[in-house]
Amino acid sequence: MSRVEEARLLIKQIESFDRGMYTGPVGFFGGGESEFSVGIRSALVEKGLGALIYAGTGIVSGSNPSLEWNELELKISQFTKSLEYDSVLQAIN
């Protein structure tokens, strides 16, 4: 089994939901102008429901799964810190 197949199986076991939006162009059209970036980290936040945080790592030949997981945690850490801070502010107010 290739590493890609292993990764697909692991994702299928861990994720119990459809990823929905994940990455892709993020930007705007307006006033005869446009500006776009490629979203590699994103969050879908719904008031009262919580947040889905999306990020990923690249699995290539020679990848170390533990290091890839650490990289993923680092990538989402700013989202989780922001959401934790927002939860504290809501509790205070």
Tab-separated table of C-alpha atoms in Angstrom, residues 6 12 15 17 21 23-24 40 44-46 48 50 54 60-61 63 73-74 76 78-80 82 87 91:
chain	number	residue	atom	x	y	z
A	6	GLU	CA	-2.373	4.923	3.840
A	12	LYS	CA	-11.354	8.233	6.454
A	15	GLU	CA	-12.742	12.350	9.936
A	17	PHE	CA	-17.618	14.329	8.120
A	21	MET	CA	-14.718	23.867	1.899
A	23	THR	CA	-8.654	25.260	0.395
A	24	GLY	CA	-8.805	27.265	-2.763
A	40	ILE	CA	-4.345	27.021	2.992
A	44	LEU	CA	-15.958	28.096	9.305
A	45	VAL	CA	-17.441	29.661	12.442
A	46	GLU	CA	-21.143	29.607	13.279
A	48	GLY	CA	-23.636	29.147	18.926
A	50	GLY	CA	-18.649	26.363	17.154
A	54	TYR	CA	-9.280	23.404	8.125
A	60	VAL	CA	5.508	13.045	0.376
A	61	SER	CA	8.038	10.261	0.129
A	63	SER	CA	7.406	12.103	5.395
A	73	GLU	CA	-1.062	21.500	15.138
A	74	LEU	CA	1.205	24.514	14.653
A	76	ILE	CA	-4.129	25.566	13.503
A	78	GLN	CA	-3.588	30.578	15.931
A	79	PHE	CA	-7.197	29.654	15.180
A	80	THR	CA	-7.574	27.730	18.419
A	82	SER	CA	-8.276	33.088	18.893
A	87	SER	CA	-14.797	32.214	24.458
A	91	ALA	CA	-17.960	34.424	29.334
